[in-house]
PDB file of C-alpha atoms in Angstrom:
ATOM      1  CA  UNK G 243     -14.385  52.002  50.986  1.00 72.00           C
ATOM      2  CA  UNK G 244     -14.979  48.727  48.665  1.00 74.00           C
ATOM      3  CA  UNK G 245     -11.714  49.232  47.442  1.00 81.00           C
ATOM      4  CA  UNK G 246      -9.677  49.290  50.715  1.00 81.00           C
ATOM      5  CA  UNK G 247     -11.626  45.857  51.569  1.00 78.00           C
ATOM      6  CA  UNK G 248     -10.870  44.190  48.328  1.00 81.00           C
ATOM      7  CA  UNK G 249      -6.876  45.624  48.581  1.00 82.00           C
ATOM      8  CA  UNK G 250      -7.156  44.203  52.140  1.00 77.00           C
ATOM      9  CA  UNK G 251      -8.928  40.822  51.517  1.00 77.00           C
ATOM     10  CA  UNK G 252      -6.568  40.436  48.469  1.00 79.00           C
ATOM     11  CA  UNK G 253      -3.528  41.061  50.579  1.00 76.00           C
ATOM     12  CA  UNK G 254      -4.828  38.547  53.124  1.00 70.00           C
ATOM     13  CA  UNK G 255      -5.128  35.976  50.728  1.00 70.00           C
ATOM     14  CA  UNK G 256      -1.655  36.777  49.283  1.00 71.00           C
ATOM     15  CA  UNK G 257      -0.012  36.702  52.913  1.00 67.00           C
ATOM     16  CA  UNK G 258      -2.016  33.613  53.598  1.00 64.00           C
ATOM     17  CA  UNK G 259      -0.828  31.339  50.190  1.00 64.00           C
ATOM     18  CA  UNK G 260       2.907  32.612  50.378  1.00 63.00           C
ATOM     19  CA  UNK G 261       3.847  32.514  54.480  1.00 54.00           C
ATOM     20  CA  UNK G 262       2.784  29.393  55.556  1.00 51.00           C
ATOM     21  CA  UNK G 263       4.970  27.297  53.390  1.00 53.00           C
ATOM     22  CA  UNK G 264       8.386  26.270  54.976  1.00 53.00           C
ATOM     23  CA  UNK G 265       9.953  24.056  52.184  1.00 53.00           C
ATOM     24  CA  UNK G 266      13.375  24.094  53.620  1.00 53.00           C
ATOM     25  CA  UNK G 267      13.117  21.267  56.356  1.00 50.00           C
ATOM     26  CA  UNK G 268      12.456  19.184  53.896  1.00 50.00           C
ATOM     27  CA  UNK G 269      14.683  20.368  51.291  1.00 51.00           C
ATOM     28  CA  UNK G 270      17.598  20.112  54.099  1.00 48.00           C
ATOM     29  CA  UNK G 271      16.873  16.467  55.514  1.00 52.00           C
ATOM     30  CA  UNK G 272      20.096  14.559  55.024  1.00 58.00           C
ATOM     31  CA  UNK G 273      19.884  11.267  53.308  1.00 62.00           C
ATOM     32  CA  UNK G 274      22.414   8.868  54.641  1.00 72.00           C
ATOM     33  CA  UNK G 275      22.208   6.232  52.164  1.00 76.00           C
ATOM     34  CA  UNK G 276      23.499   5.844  48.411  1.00 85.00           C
ATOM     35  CA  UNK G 277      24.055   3.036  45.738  1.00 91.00           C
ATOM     36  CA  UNK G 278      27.094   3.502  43.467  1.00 93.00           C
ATOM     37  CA  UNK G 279      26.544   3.708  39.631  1.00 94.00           C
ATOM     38  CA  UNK G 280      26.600   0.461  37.476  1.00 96.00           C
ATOM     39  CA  UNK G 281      30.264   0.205  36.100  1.00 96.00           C
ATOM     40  CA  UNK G 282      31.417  -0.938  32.220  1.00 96.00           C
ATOM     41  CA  UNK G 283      27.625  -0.203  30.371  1.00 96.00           C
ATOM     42  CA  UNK G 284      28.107  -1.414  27.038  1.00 96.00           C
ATOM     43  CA  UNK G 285      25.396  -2.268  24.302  1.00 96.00           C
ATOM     44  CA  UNK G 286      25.387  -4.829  21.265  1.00 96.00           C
ATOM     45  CA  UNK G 287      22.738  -4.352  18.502  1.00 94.00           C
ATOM     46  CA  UNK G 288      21.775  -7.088  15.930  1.00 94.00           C
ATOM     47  CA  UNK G 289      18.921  -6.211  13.876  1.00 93.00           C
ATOM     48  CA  UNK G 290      15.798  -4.917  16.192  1.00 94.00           C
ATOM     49  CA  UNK G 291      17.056  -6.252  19.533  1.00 95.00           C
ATOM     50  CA  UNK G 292      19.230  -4.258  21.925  1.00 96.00           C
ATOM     51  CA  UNK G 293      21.123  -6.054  24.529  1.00 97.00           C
ATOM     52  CA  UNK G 294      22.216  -3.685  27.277  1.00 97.00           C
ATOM     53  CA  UNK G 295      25.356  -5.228  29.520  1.00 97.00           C
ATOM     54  CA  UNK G 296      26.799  -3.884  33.316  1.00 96.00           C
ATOM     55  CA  UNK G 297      28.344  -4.599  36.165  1.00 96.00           C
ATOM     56  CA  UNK G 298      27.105  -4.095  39.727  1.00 95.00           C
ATOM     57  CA  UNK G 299      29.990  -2.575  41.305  1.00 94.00           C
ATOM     58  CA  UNK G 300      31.293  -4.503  44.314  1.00 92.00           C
ATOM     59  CA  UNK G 301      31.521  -1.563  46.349  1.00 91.00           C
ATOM     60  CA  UNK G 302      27.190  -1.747  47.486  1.00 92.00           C
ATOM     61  CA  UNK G 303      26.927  -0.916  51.450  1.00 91.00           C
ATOM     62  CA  UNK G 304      25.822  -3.346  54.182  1.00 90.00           C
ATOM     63  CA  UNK G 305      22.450  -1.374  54.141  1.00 89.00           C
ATOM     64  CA  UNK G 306      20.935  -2.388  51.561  1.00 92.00           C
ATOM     65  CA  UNK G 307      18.887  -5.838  50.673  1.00 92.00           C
ATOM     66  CA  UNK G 308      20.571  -8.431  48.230  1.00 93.00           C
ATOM     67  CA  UNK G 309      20.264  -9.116  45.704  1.00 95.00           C
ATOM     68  CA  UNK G 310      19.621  -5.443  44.279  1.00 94.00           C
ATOM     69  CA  UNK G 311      17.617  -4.539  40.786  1.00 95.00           C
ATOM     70  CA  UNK G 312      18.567  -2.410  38.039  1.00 96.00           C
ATOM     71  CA  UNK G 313      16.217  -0.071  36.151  1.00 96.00           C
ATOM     72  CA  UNK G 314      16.390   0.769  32.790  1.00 97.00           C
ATOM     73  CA  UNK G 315      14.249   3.701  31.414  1.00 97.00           C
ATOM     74  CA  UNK G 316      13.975   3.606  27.829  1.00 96.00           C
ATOM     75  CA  UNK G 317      13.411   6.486  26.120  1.00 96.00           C
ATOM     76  CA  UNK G 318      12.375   6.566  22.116  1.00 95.00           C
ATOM     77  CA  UNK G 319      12.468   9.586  20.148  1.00 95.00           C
ATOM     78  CA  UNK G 320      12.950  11.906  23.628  1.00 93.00           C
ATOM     79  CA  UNK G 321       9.544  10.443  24.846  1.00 94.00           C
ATOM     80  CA  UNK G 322       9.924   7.902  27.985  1.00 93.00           C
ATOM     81  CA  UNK G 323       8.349   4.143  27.184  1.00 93.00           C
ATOM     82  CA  UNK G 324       8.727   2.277  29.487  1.00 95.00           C
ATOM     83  CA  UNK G 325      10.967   0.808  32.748  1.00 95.00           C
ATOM     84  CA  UNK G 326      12.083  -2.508  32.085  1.00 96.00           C
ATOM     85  CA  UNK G 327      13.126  -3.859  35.839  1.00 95.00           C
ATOM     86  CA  UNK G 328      15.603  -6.584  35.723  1.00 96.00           C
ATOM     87  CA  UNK G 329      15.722  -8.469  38.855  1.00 95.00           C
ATOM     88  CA  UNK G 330      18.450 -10.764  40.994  1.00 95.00           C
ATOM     89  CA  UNK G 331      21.788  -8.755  40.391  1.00 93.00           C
ATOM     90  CA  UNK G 332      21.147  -9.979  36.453  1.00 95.00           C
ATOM     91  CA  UNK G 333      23.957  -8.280  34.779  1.00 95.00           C
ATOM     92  CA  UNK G 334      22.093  -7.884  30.687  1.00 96.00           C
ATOM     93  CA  UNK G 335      18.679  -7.463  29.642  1.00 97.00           C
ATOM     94  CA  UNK G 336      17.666  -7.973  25.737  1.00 97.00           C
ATOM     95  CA  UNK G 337      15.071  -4.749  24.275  1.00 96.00           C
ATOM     96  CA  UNK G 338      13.338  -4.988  21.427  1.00 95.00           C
ATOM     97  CA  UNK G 339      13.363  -1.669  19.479  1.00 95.00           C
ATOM     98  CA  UNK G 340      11.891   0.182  16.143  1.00 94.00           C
ATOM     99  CA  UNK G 341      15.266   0.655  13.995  1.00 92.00           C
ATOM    100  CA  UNK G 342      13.601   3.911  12.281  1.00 94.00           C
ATOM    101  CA  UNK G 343      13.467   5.535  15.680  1.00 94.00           C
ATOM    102  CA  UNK G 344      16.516   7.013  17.740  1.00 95.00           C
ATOM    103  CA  UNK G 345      17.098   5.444  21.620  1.00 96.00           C
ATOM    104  CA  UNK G 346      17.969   6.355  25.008  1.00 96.00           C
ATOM    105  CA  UNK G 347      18.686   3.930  27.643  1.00 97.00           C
ATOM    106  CA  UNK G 348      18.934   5.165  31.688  1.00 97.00           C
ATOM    107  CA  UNK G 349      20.588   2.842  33.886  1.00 97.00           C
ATOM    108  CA  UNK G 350      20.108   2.742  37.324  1.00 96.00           C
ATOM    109  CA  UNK G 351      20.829   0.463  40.397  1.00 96.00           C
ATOM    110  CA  UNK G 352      17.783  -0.231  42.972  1.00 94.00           C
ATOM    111  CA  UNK G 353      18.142  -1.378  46.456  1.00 93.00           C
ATOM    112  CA  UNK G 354      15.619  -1.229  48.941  1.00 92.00           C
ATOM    113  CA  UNK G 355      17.292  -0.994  52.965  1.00 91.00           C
ATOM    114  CA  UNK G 356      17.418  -3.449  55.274  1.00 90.00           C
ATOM    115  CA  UNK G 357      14.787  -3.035  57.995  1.00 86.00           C
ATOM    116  CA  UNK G 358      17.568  -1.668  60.331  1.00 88.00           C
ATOM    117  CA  UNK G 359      19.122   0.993  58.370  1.00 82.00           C
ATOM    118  CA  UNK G 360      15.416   2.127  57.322  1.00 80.00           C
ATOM    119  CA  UNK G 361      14.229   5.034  59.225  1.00 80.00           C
ATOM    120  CA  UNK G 362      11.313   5.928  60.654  1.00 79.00           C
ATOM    121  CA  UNK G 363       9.172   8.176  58.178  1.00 77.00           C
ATOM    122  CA  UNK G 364      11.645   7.848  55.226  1.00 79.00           C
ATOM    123  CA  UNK G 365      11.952   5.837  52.373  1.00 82.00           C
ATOM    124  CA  UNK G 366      13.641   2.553  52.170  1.00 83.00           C
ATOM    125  CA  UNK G 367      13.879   1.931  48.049  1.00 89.00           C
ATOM    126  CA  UNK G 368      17.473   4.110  46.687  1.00 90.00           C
ATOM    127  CA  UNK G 369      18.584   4.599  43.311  1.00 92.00           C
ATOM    128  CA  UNK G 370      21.866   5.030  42.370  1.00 92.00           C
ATOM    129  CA  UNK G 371      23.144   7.753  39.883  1.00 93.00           C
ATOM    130  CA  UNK G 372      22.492   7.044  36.256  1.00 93.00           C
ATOM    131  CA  UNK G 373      24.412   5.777  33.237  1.00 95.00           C
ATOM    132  CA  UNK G 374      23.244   6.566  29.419  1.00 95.00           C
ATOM    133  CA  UNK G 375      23.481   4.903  26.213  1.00 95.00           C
ATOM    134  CA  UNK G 376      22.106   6.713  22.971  1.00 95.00           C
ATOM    135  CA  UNK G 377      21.213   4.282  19.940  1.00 91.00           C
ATOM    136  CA  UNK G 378      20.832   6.155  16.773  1.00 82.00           C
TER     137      UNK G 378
END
């Protein structure tokens, strides 16, 4: 008898943790909204200091706020830093980095929605797709 409760209690518990999860609305909610990728990402090193150079294509939708940012996630030795944030459609940003040690740099454009493209219950900050520049 114990061991028909326990199979049944641990069934119920199973049934109860794996059923009542519907993931797929969420996963299936159409995002309207995308930035296009910064264009011509080029770097120039001279001695420790990086300088990282794009363009912000000219192609950026009505929706979003101007002037947009760009991100860039720097990554030393496969481990992530730090986010530098560079602000008011600057087009360069000067790191400083260890010369011993082998970078990654993740480029991103940010633009947060105007308040009437945002939608109610979503997000209004949109990154674009990323570009990549390895320093060895």
């Amino acid at each position: 008898m114990k061991n028909i409760v326990k199979t049944l209690g641990i069934t119920l518990v199973m049934m109860l943790f794996t059923s009542c999860y519907d993931r797929d609305i969420i996963d299936h909610k159409e995002i309207n909204h995308s930035l296009p990728e910064v264009q011509n990402l080029s770097y120039a090193k001279e001695g420790n200091v990086v300088r990282l150079a794009w363009q912000i294509p000219a192609d950026i939708p009505a929706d979003f706020r101007r002037p947009l940012e760009v991100s860039v996630q720097v990554v030393e030795n496969n481990i992530y830093r730090q986010i530098v944030t560079v602000e008011n459609e600057h087009t360069s940003v000067d790191i400083t980095i260890d010369t011993n040690k082998n970078y990654r740099f993740v480029v991103k454009l940010l633009g947060y929605l105007t308040a009437e493209a945002q939608e109610t219950g979503t997000t209004d900050r949109f990154y674009s797709g990323s570009r990549v520049v390895e320093i060895q």
